[in-house]
Coordinates of C-alpha atoms in Angstrom, one line a residue:
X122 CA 0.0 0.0 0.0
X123 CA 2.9 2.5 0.7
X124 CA 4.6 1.8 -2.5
X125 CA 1.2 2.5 -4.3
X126 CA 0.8 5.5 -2.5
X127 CA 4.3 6.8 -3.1
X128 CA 4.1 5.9 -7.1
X129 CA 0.4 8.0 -7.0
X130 CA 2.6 11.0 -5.7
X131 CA 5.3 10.7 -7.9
X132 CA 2.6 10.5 -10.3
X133 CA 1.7 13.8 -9.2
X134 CA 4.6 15.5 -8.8
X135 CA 5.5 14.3 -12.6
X136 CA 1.9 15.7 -13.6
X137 CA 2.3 18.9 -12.3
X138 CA 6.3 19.1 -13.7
X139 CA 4.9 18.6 -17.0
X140 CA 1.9 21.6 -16.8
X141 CA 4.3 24.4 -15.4
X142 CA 6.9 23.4 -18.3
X143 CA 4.9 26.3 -20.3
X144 CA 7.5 28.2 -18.7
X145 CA 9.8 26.7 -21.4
X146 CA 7.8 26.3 -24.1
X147 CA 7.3 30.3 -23.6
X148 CA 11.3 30.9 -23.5
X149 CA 11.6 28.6 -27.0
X150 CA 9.7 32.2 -28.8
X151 CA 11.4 34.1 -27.7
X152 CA 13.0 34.4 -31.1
X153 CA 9.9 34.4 -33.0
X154 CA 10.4 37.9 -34.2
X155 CA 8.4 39.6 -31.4
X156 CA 9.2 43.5 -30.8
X157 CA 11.4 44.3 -27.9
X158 CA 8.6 45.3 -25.6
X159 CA 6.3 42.2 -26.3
X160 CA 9.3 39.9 -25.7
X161 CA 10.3 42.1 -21.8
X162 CA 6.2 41.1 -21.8
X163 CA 7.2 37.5 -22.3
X164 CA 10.0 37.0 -20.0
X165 CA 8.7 39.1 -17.0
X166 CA 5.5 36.7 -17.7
X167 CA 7.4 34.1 -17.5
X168 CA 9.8 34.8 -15.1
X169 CA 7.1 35.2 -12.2
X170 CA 6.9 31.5 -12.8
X171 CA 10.2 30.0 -13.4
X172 CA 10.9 28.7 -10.0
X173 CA 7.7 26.7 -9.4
X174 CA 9.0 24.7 -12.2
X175 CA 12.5 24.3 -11.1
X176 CA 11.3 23.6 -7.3
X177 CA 9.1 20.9 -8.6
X178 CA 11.5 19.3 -10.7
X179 CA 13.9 19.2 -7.6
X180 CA 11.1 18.1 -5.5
X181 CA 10.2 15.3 -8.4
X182 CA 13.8 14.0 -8.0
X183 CA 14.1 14.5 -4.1
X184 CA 10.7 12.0 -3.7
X185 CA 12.0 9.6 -6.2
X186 CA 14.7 9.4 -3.6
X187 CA 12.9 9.1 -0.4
X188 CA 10.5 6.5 -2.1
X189 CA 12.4 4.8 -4.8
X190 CA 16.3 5.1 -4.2
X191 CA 17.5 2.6 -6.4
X192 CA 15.8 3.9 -9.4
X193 CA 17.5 7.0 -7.7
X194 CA 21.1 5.5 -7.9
X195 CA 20.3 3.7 -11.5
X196 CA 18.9 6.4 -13.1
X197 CA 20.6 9.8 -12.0
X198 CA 23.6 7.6 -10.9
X199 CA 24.6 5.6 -14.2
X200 CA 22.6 7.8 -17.3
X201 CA 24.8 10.9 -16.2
X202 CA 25.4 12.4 -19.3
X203 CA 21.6 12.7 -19.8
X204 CA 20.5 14.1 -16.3
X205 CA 24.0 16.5 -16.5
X206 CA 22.7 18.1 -19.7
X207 CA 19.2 18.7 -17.9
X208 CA 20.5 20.5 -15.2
X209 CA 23.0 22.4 -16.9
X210 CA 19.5 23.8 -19.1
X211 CA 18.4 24.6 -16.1
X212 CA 21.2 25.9 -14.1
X213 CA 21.6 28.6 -17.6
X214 CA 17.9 29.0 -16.9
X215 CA 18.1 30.4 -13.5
X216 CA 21.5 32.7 -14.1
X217 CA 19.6 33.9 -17.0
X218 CA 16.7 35.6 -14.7
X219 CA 19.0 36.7 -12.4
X220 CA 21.2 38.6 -14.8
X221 CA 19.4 39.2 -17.9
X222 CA 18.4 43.0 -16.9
X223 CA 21.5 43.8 -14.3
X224 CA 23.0 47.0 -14.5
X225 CA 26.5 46.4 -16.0
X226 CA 24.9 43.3 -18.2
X227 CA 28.5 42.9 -20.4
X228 CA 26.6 40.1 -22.5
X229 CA 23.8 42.4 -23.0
X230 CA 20.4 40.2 -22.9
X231 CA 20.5 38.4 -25.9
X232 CA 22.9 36.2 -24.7
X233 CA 21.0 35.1 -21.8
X234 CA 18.0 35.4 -23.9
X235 CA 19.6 32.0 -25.9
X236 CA 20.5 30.6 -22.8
X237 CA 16.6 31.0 -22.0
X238 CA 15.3 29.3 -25.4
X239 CA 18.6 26.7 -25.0
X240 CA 16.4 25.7 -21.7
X241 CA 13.1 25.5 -23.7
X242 CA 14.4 23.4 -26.0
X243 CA 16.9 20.8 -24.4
X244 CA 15.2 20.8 -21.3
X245 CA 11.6 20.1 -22.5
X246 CA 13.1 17.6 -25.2
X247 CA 15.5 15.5 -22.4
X248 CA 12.9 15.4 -19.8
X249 CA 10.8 13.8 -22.5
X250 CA 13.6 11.3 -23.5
X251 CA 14.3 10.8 -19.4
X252 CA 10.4 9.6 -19.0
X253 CA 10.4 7.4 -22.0
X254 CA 13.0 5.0 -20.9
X255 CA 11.0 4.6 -18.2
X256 CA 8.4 2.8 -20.8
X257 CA 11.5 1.6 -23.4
X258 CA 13.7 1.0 -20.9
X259 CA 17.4 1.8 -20.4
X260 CA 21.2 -0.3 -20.8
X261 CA 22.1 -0.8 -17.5
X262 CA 22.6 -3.9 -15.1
X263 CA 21.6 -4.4 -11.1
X264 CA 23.5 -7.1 -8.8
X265 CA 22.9 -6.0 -5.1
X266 CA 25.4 -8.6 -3.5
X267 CA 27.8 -5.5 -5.3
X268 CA 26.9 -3.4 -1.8
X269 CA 29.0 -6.0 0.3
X270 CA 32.3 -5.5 -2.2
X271 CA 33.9 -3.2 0.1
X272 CA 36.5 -2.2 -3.3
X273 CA 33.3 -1.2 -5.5
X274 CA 30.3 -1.2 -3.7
X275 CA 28.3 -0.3 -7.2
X276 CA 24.7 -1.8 -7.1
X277 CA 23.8 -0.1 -10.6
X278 CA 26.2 -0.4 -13.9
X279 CA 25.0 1.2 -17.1
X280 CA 26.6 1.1 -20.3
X281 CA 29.6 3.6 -21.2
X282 CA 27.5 6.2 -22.7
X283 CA 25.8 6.5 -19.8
X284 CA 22.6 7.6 -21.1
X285 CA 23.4 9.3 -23.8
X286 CA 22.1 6.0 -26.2
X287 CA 19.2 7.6 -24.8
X288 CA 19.0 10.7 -26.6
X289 CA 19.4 8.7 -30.0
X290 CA 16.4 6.2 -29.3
X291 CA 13.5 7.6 -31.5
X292 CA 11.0 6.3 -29.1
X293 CA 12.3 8.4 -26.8
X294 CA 12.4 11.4 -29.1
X295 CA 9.0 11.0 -30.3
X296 CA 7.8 11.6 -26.6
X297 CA 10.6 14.3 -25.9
X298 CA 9.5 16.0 -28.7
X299 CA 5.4 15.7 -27.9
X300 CA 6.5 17.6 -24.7
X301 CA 8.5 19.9 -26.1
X302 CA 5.3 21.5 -28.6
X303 CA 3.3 20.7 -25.9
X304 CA 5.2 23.1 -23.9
X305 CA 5.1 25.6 -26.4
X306 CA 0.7 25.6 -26.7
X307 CA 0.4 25.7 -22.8
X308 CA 2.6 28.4 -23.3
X309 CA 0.6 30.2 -25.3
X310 CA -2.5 29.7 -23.6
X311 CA -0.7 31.2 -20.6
X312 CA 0.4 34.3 -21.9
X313 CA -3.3 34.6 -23.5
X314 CA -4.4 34.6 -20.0
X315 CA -1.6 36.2 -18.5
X316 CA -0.4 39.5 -20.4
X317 CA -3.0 42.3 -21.3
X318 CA -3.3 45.3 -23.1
X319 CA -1.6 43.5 -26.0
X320 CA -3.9 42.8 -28.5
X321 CA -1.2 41.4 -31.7
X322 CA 0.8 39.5 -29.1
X323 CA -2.8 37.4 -27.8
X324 CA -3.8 37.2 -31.7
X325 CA -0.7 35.8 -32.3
X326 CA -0.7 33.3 -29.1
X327 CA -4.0 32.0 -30.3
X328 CA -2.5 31.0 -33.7
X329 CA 0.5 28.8 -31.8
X330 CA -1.8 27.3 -29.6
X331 CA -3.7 25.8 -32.2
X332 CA -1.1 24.8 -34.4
X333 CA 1.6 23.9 -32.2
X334 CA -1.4 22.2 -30.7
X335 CA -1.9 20.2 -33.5
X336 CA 1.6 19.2 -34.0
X337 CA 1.6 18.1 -30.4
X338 CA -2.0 16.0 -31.0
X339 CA -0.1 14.1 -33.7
X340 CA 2.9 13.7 -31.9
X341 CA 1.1 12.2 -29.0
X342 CA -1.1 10.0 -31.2
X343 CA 2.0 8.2 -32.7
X344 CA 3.6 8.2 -29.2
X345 CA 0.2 6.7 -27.5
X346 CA 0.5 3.6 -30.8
X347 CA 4.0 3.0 -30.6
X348 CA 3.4 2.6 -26.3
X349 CA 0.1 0.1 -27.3
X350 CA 2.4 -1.8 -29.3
X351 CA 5.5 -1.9 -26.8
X352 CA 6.2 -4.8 -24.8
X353 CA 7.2 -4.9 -21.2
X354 CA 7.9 -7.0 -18.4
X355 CA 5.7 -7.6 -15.6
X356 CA 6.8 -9.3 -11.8
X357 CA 5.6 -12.7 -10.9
X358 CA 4.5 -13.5 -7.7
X359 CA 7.8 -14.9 -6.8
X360 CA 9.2 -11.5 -8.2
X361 CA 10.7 -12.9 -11.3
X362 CA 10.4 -10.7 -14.5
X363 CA 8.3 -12.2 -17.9
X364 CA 7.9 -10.8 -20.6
X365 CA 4.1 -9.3 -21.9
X366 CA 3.7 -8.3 -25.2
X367 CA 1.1 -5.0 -25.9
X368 CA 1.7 -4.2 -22.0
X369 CA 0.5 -0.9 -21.1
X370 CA -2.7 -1.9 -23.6
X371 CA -3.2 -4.2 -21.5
X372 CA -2.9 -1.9 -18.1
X373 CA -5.2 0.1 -19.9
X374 CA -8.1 -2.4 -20.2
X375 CA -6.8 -3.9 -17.1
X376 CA -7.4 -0.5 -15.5
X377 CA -10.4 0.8 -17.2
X378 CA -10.9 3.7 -14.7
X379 CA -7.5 4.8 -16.0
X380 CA -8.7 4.6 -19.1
X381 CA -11.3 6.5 -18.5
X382 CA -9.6 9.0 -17.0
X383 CA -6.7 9.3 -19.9
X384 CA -10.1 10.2 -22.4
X385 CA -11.3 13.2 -19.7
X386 CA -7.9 14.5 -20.2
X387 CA -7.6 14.7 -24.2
X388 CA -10.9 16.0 -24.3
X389 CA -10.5 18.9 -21.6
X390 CA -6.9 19.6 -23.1
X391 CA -8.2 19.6 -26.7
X392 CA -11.3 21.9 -25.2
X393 CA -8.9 24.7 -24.1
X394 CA -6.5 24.4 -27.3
X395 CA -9.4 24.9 -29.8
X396 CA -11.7 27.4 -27.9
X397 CA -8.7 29.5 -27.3
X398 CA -7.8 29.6 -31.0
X399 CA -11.3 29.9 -32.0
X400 CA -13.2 32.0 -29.4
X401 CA -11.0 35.8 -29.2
X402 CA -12.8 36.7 -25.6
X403 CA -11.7 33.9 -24.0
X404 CA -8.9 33.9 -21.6
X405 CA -9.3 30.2 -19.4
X406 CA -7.4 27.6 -21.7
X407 CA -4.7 27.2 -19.9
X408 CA -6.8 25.3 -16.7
X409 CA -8.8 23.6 -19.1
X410 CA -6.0 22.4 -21.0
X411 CA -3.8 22.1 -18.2
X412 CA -5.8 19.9 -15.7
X413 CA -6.2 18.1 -18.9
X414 CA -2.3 17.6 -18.9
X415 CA -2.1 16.7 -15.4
X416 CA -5.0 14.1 -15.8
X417 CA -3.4 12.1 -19.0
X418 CA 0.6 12.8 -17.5
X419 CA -0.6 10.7 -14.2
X420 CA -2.1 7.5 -16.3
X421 CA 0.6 7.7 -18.2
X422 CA 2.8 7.3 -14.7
X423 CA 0.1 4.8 -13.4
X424 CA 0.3 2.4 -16.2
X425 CA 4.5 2.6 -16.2
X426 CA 4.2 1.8 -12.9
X427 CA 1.1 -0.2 -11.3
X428 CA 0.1 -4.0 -12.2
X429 CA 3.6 -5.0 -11.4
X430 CA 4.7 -3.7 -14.4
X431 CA 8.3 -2.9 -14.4
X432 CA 8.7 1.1 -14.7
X433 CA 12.5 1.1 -15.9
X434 CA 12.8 -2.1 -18.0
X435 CA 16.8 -3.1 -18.6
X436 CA 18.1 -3.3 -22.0
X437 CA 20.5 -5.6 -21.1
X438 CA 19.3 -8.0 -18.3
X439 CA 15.7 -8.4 -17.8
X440 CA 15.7 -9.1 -14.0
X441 CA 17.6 -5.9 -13.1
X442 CA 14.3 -4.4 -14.5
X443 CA 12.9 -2.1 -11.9
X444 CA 9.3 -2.7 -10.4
X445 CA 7.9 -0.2 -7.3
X446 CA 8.1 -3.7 -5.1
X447 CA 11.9 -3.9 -6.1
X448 CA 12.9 -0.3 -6.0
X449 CA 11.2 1.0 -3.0
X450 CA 12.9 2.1 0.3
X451 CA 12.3 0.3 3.7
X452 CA 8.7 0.1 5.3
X453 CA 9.4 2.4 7.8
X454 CA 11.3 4.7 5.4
X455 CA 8.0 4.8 3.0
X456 CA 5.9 5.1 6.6
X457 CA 7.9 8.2 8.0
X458 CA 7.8 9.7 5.0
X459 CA 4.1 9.3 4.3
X460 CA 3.8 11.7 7.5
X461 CA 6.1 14.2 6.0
X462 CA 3.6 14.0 2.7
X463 CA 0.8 15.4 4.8
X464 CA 2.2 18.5 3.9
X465 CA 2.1 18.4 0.5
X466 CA -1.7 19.7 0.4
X467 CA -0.4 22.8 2.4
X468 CA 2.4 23.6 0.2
X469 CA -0.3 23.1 -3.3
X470 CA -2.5 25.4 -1.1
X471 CA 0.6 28.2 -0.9
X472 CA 1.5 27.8 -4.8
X473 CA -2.1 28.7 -5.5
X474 CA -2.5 31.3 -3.3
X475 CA 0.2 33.4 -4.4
X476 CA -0.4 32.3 -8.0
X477 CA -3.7 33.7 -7.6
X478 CA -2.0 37.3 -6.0
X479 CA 0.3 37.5 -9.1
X480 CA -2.1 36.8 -11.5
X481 CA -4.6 38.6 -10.5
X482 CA -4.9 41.0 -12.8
X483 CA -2.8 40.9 -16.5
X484 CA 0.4 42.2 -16.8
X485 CA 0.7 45.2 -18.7
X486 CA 3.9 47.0 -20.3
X487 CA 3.6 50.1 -17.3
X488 CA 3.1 47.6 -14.7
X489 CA 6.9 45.8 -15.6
X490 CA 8.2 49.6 -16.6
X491 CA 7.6 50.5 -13.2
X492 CA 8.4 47.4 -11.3
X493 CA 12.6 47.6 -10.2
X494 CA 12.8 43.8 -10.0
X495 CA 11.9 43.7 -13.7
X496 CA 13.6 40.7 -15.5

């Protein structure tokens, strides 16, 4: 019961990563040719947001450790490359913020302008290839008796490219990819809610939500076929590892209620995509669309994960495949730590709050003129 609990809120924490990624998708146009006034519009939009992203994407990694530390060690530990290029995306992401409009700026802001649309690209695109191993697997090996070699106590061994064979897999891409233009629509449906007093800037957010939109729908399509068609593994009740061809189809039907609850999402994300191309007074897309996201990003999780299926399959060696049962930390690890999750309501409840303070009115060009901690 603990480990299900503690794969529904990494399901969650995944979820919500996913939604506030409009944060990058918005820093990718910045080179779309905007004026110099509609893009300080953009990036002060945009930067009163930034850090929920990056705090959940630390918190996302922190629970995965606390929960599920050897997916911890395999993962972060062996696909380096992969994880390193992440973080440096978002490491230029947060100097960028904090420097772009400093007095004495010797790069001047374009620079850190590209450092902001580097992060909208690679880091959308990775975190996408990062969460599709976890559905086509990743070339690594797991012997535990390793911990009692007092010369190399290494539990997890990947192969030499440590995870950059990852970046290459076109599985991988085709998801990376998905989340990348999905990015960029919620992004637009954010700044169509978010920025007023623009009226070419909103008519031209409207046009990239529906058509980056539609190259996310068919991205996602041929992602959601290609996982139907995938096989997995699934534990035994001895714990053994075999083999299931059409797996997460099978999860699917298995779970109907999950299925069910993947259809809500499409619909409600397709909902606030169209209607905010389509209907020029209307401003709420990005909640439709984005509890949409959240909905179809936590199946997604729940199918990886629940049924026994294994949520990293290995490349290389079936049984080092990693299931929640294998993976998980100590009962009383996963029962102290349950506690601890009774805050998580109080720290959604904060994120809304002041969410709701800084949006409660659209930003306008005099309202970041006058503000000192412009970005």
């Amino acid at each position: 019961m603990l480990q299900a609990y503690w794969w529904l809120l990494i399901a969650v924490l995944g979820a919500a990563l996913v939604f506030l990624l409009f944060v990058q998708g918005g820093q990718s146009m910045l080179a779309c040719g905007y004026s110099p006034e509609q893009r300080k519009l953009m990036v002060n939009s945009l930067g009163r947001k930034w850090e929920f992203t990056y705090t959940t994407l630390v918190v996302f990694g922190g629970a995965f450790f606390a929960s599920f530390p050897l997916f911890y060690s395999t993962s972060f530990g062996g696909a380096y490359w992969l994880w390193m290029l992440i973080l440096l995306s978002f490491v230029l992401q947060a100097v960028s913020y904090e420097f772009r409009n400093k007095r004495g700026n010797i790069y001047g802001t374009g620079t850190y302008d590209a450092f902001l649309m580097f992060n909208g690209l690679v880091g959308c695109v990775l975190l996408g290839v990062a969460v599709g191993m976890m559905f086509f697997g990743g070339s690594f090996t797991i012997v535990k008796t390793n911990i009692l070699d007092g010369g190399a106590p290494i539990i997890s061994q990947w192969v030499p490219t440590h995870g950059l064979e990852a970046i290459i897999c076109w599985k991988n891409l085709l998801l990376g990819f998905a989340v990348f233009f999905l990015a960029r629509t919620m992004a637009a449906l954010y700044f169509i809610n978010n920025i007023g007093g623009q009226p070419e800037l909103t008519a031209s957010m409207r046009m990239k939500a529906l058509y980056n939109g539609l190259i996310f729908a068919v991205l996602f399509v041929a992602f959601l076929v290609v996982l139907m068609l995938q096989p997995g593994l699934r534990a035994t009740a001895g714990g053994a590892l075999e083999p299931v061809e059409n797996i997460y189809l099978h999860n699917l039907l298995d779970m109907w209620y999950f299925l069910a609850m993947l259809l809500v999402g499409v619909v409600m994300a397709l909902y606030g995509i169209f209607r905010s191309a389509f209907d020029k007074a209307w401003r709420c897309g990005i909640w439709w669309s984005g509890i949409g996201v959240v909905l179809v990003v936590m199946v997604l999780f729940f199918i990886a994960g629940y049924n026994g299926t294994a949520y990293l399959p290995s490349l290389t060696d079936a049984q080092s495949s990693l299931t929640i049962a294998n993976s998980s930390s100590s009962e009383f690890t996963l029962t102290v730590m349950s506690w601890v999750s009774v805050l998580v309501p109080f720290v959604l409840a904060y994120i809304v709050y002041f969410w709701y303070k800084m949006n409660a009115k659209p930003l306008t060009a005099q309202e970041v003129d006058s503000d000192s901690h412009s970005y």
